[in-house]
Structures are given as structure tokens and as C-alpha cells.
Amino acid sequence: MMEERTQSRYVKLTKDQLPVEDINPGELNQPIEVPQLAVHKCMECGQPLPESYAPPADEPWMTGIFGCAEDRENCLTGLFCPCVLFGRNVESLNEDTPWTGPCVCHAIFIEGGIALATATAIFHGLIDPGTSFLIFEGLFFTWWMCGIYTGQVRQSLQKKYHLKNSPCDPCCVHCCMHWCALCQEHREMKGRLSESVVSEMTLVNAPPVQEMKSTDDKESPEASSTNNNHHTDMEMQAL
């Protein structure tokens, strides 16, 4: 019996015995797939989407391209200060970008180009025709490049809200109907933001009125009726 107790419980491995599985370095550090964490997210906002989610079809715009008169303040801002309206649109679309930067760029290239074109047309007789042609050609190229830039902003807005091209490609819309496009984009973002604010509002009901009574009232209700002058009830109401 003593020999059995003193016998070692461990098994000594010899050189001929090999491990059951060969583990390569770094094999234990591989990521594990967890179905609960594999959530489908939106490419634009990054919010998690349900499993039954399907990309929606192209949604129509809330207002048409020629609906500038529906918002008078928006229409006047786009007519007299389109650079300010463009800056506000970019800031609403991307909160990290202040509106002053896009506003200044728009004022230099768009309003500045229009002013240069107007001055060239006024002093047409005093300026050499070849110089006038080069000025107008440069302004046309600048207008086209600005249309591409502002069209990309409109395209980002369409991707964010899954909007369709209305009435055509975003760059062509800004090149041909720049002011109307700015007003339409501002109305769209204004309407979308107002809808999101209304949907996030929740109603909170006030808690019920609570009454506090002394222990004497709970133990002896008869005594509480006789000594009503000594014990009073307290009420707590929500403000």
C-alpha cells in the first residue's frame, strides 16, 4: 500500500512521444467570429441596421428644383448671397466643416467670376478682343470646375438620404441651374432635420403622487383617527 501511495501521479513523456496537435506560433491569437457582433451598418452614418434591412430604392426629393418660392427666406438668400447659402449647406451636411470656408471659396470663384465677366462685357470696346476671349474662356472653365465641386456636395447629400438624380446628374444640375439647386438642397436638409427632431421627441409622464405616513398610523389605525391633530400626512408632487 505504501508503494502505491508513493508512486508518482505524473506520466513522463519520452522523446518518441509526440504531441497530439502541432500548434504554430500565433495560431492561438486568431480572431473569433461572433455572430452577435457581425452587425450590418450603414455606409454613410455608421448606424447598425436590422438583419431584414434592404437598401431602399431611390427616394424622391421633398421639393422640386423650381420650388424656390416655397421658402422665401431661403430664396432671397440664394438670390443675393448664394455663397452664404452654400456654406450653410456644407456645414449642415458635414458638421466638422465650418460654413465660412466654403462661403469664401464660393464668393471668390462664383461671384468673383461673374463680376469679372460683367466688367469685361462693359469694357468690351476698351479691351482687346483676344484678351476678352481668353477671359471668357477662363471663366467658363472655372464655372465648370465649380459645378463639379458643388455637384459633389449635392451627390453626398443624395447618398446620405438615398435621393435620386433630379432632374439629372448633380454636376450638370449645378452647372445649368446652380441657384435653384442650392435652394433645393437647403430645403431638403431643413426638412430632413426637422423630421428627425420630431421623431426623437419623447413624452415623459410625471410620477404619481406619493404619500408618507408615520409608523403609528400603520400599526394602529384607530389611534391615528383619535390623534389626527398630532400626525399629519405629507404629499410630494412632481414639479
CSV table of N, CA and C in Angstrom, one decimal, residues 47-105:
chain,number,residue,atom,x,y,z
A,47,GLN,N,-24.7,53.6,-38.5
A,47,GLN,CA,-25.7,53.1,-37.5
A,47,GLN,C,-26.0,51.7,-37.8
A,48,PRO,N,-26.2,50.8,-36.8
A,48,PRO,CA,-26.5,49.4,-37.0
A,48,PRO,C,-27.9,49.2,-37.7
A,49,LEU,N,-28.0,48.3,-38.6
A,49,LEU,CA,-29.2,48.0,-39.3
A,49,LEU,C,-29.7,46.6,-38.9
A,50,PRO,N,-31.0,46.4,-39.0
A,50,PRO,CA,-31.5,45.1,-38.7
A,50,PRO,C,-31.2,44.1,-39.8
A,51,GLU,N,-31.3,42.8,-39.5
A,51,GLU,CA,-30.9,41.7,-40.4
A,51,GLU,C,-31.8,41.7,-41.7
A,52,SER,N,-33.1,42.1,-41.5
A,52,SER,CA,-34.0,42.2,-42.6
A,52,SER,C,-33.9,43.4,-43.4
A,53,TYR,N,-32.9,44.2,-43.2
A,53,TYR,CA,-32.8,45.5,-43.9
A,53,TYR,C,-32.4,45.3,-45.3
A,54,ALA,N,-33.0,46.0,-46.2
A,54,ALA,CA,-32.6,46.0,-47.6
A,54,ALA,C,-32.4,47.5,-48.1
A,55,PRO,N,-31.4,47.7,-48.9
A,55,PRO,CA,-31.2,49.1,-49.3
A,55,PRO,C,-32.5,49.7,-50.0
A,56,PRO,N,-32.9,50.8,-49.5
A,56,PRO,CA,-34.1,51.4,-50.1
A,56,PRO,C,-33.9,51.9,-51.5
A,57,ALA,N,-35.0,52.0,-52.3
A,57,ALA,CA,-34.9,52.5,-53.6
A,57,ALA,C,-34.7,54.0,-53.6
A,58,ASP,N,-34.4,54.5,-54.7
A,58,ASP,CA,-34.1,56.0,-54.8
A,58,ASP,C,-35.4,56.7,-54.4
A,59,GLU,N,-35.2,57.6,-53.4
A,59,GLU,CA,-36.3,58.3,-52.9
A,59,GLU,C,-36.4,59.7,-53.6
A,60,PRO,N,-37.6,60.2,-53.8
A,60,PRO,CA,-37.8,61.5,-54.4
A,60,PRO,C,-37.4,62.6,-53.5
A,61,TRP,N,-37.1,63.8,-54.0
A,61,TRP,CA,-36.8,65.0,-53.2
A,61,TRP,C,-38.1,65.5,-52.6
A,62,MET,N,-38.0,66.2,-51.5
A,62,MET,CA,-39.2,66.7,-50.9
A,62,MET,C,-39.8,67.9,-51.7
A,63,THR,N,-39.0,68.6,-52.3
A,63,THR,CA,-39.4,69.7,-53.2
A,63,THR,C,-38.7,69.6,-54.5
A,64,GLY,N,-39.3,70.3,-55.5
A,64,GLY,CA,-38.8,70.2,-56.9
A,64,GLY,C,-37.6,71.2,-57.0
A,65,ILE,N,-37.0,71.2,-58.2
A,65,ILE,CA,-35.9,72.0,-58.5
A,65,ILE,C,-36.3,73.5,-58.6
A,66,PHE,N,-37.5,73.7,-59.0
A,66,PHE,CA,-38.0,75.1,-59.2
A,66,PHE,C,-39.0,75.5,-58.1
A,67,GLY,N,-38.9,74.9,-57.0
A,67,GLY,CA,-39.7,75.2,-55.8
A,67,GLY,C,-39.1,76.3,-54.9
A,68,CYS,N,-38.4,77.2,-55.5
A,68,CYS,CA,-37.7,78.2,-54.7
A,68,CYS,C,-38.6,79.1,-53.9
A,69,ALA,N,-39.8,79.3,-54.5
A,69,ALA,CA,-40.8,80.2,-53.8
A,69,ALA,C,-41.4,79.6,-52.6
A,70,GLU,N,-41.2,78.3,-52.3
A,70,GLU,CA,-41.8,77.7,-51.2
A,70,GLU,C,-41.2,78.2,-49.9
A,71,ASP,N,-39.9,78.6,-49.9
A,71,ASP,CA,-39.2,79.1,-48.8
A,71,ASP,C,-38.7,80.5,-49.1
A,72,ARG,N,-39.4,81.6,-48.7
A,72,ARG,CA,-39.0,82.9,-49.1
A,72,ARG,C,-37.6,83.3,-48.6
A,73,GLU,N,-37.3,83.0,-47.4
A,73,GLU,CA,-36.0,83.4,-46.8
A,73,GLU,C,-34.9,82.7,-47.5
A,74,ASN,N,-35.1,81.4,-47.8
A,74,ASN,CA,-34.1,80.6,-48.5
A,74,ASN,C,-33.9,81.2,-49.9
A,75,CYS,N,-35.0,81.6,-50.6
A,75,CYS,CA,-34.9,82.1,-51.9
A,75,CYS,C,-34.2,83.4,-52.0
A,76,LEU,N,-34.4,84.3,-51.0
A,76,LEU,CA,-33.7,85.6,-51.0
A,76,LEU,C,-32.3,85.4,-50.7
A,77,THR,N,-31.9,84.5,-49.8
A,77,THR,CA,-30.5,84.2,-49.5
A,77,THR,C,-29.8,83.7,-50.7
A,78,GLY,N,-30.4,82.7,-51.4
A,78,GLY,CA,-29.8,82.1,-52.6
A,78,GLY,C,-29.7,83.1,-53.7
A,79,LEU,N,-30.6,84.1,-53.8
A,79,LEU,CA,-30.5,85.0,-54.9
A,79,LEU,C,-29.5,86.1,-54.7
A,80,PHE,N,-29.4,86.6,-53.5
A,80,PHE,CA,-28.5,87.8,-53.2
A,80,PHE,C,-27.2,87.3,-52.6
A,81,CYS,N,-27.2,86.3,-51.8
A,81,CYS,CA,-26.0,85.8,-51.1
A,81,CYS,C,-25.9,84.2,-51.3
A,82,PRO,N,-25.6,83.8,-52.5
A,82,PRO,CA,-25.5,82.3,-52.7
A,82,PRO,C,-24.4,81.7,-52.0
A,83,CYS,N,-23.3,82.5,-51.8
A,83,CYS,CA,-22.1,81.9,-51.1
A,83,CYS,C,-22.5,81.6,-49.7
A,84,VAL,N,-23.3,82.4,-49.0
A,84,VAL,CA,-23.7,82.1,-47.6
A,84,VAL,C,-24.6,80.8,-47.6
A,85,LEU,N,-25.5,80.7,-48.5
A,85,LEU,CA,-26.4,79.5,-48.6
A,85,LEU,C,-25.6,78.3,-48.8
A,86,PHE,N,-24.6,78.4,-49.7
A,86,PHE,CA,-23.7,77.2,-50.0
A,86,PHE,C,-22.9,76.8,-48.8
A,87,GLY,N,-22.4,77.8,-48.0
A,87,GLY,CA,-21.7,77.5,-46.8
A,87,GLY,C,-22.6,76.8,-45.8
A,88,ARG,N,-23.8,77.3,-45.6
A,88,ARG,CA,-24.7,76.6,-44.7
A,88,ARG,C,-25.0,75.2,-45.1
A,89,ASN,N,-25.2,75.0,-46.4
A,89,ASN,CA,-25.5,73.6,-46.8
A,89,ASN,C,-24.3,72.7,-46.5
A,90,VAL,N,-23.1,73.1,-46.7
A,90,VAL,CA,-21.9,72.3,-46.5
A,90,VAL,C,-21.8,72.0,-45.0
A,91,GLU,N,-22.1,73.0,-44.1
A,91,GLU,CA,-22.0,72.9,-42.7
A,91,GLU,C,-23.1,71.9,-42.2
A,92,SER,N,-24.3,72.0,-42.7
A,92,SER,CA,-25.3,71.1,-42.3
A,92,SER,C,-25.0,69.7,-42.8
A,93,LEU,N,-24.4,69.5,-43.9
A,93,LEU,CA,-24.0,68.2,-44.4
A,93,LEU,C,-22.9,67.6,-43.6
A,94,ASN,N,-21.9,68.4,-43.3
A,94,ASN,CA,-20.7,68.0,-42.5
A,94,ASN,C,-20.5,68.9,-41.4
A,95,GLU,N,-20.8,68.5,-40.2
A,95,GLU,CA,-20.7,69.4,-39.0
A,95,GLU,C,-19.3,69.8,-38.7
A,96,ASP,N,-18.3,69.0,-39.1
A,96,ASP,CA,-16.9,69.3,-38.8
A,96,ASP,C,-16.4,70.5,-39.7
A,97,THR,N,-17.1,70.8,-40.8
A,97,THR,CA,-16.6,71.9,-41.7
A,97,THR,C,-17.4,73.1,-41.4
A,98,PRO,N,-16.7,74.2,-40.9
A,98,PRO,CA,-17.5,75.5,-40.7
A,98,PRO,C,-17.9,76.1,-42.1
A,99,TRP,N,-19.0,76.9,-42.0
A,99,TRP,CA,-19.6,77.4,-43.2
A,99,TRP,C,-18.7,78.5,-43.8
A,100,THR,N,-17.8,79.1,-43.1
A,100,THR,CA,-17.0,80.2,-43.6
A,100,THR,C,-16.1,79.8,-44.8
A,101,GLY,N,-15.5,78.7,-44.7
A,101,GLY,CA,-14.5,78.2,-45.7
A,101,GLY,C,-15.2,78.1,-47.1
A,102,PRO,N,-16.3,77.2,-47.2
A,102,PRO,CA,-17.0,77.1,-48.4
A,102,PRO,C,-17.6,78.4,-48.9
A,103,CYS,N,-18.0,79.2,-48.0
A,103,CYS,CA,-18.6,80.5,-48.4
A,103,CYS,C,-17.6,81.4,-49.0
A,104,VAL,N,-16.4,81.5,-48.5
A,104,VAL,CA,-15.3,82.3,-49.1
A,104,VAL,C,-14.9,81.8,-50.5
A,105,CYS,N,-14.8,80.5,-50.6
A,105,CYS,CA,-14.4,79.9,-51.9
A,105,CYS,C,-15.5,80.1,-52.9
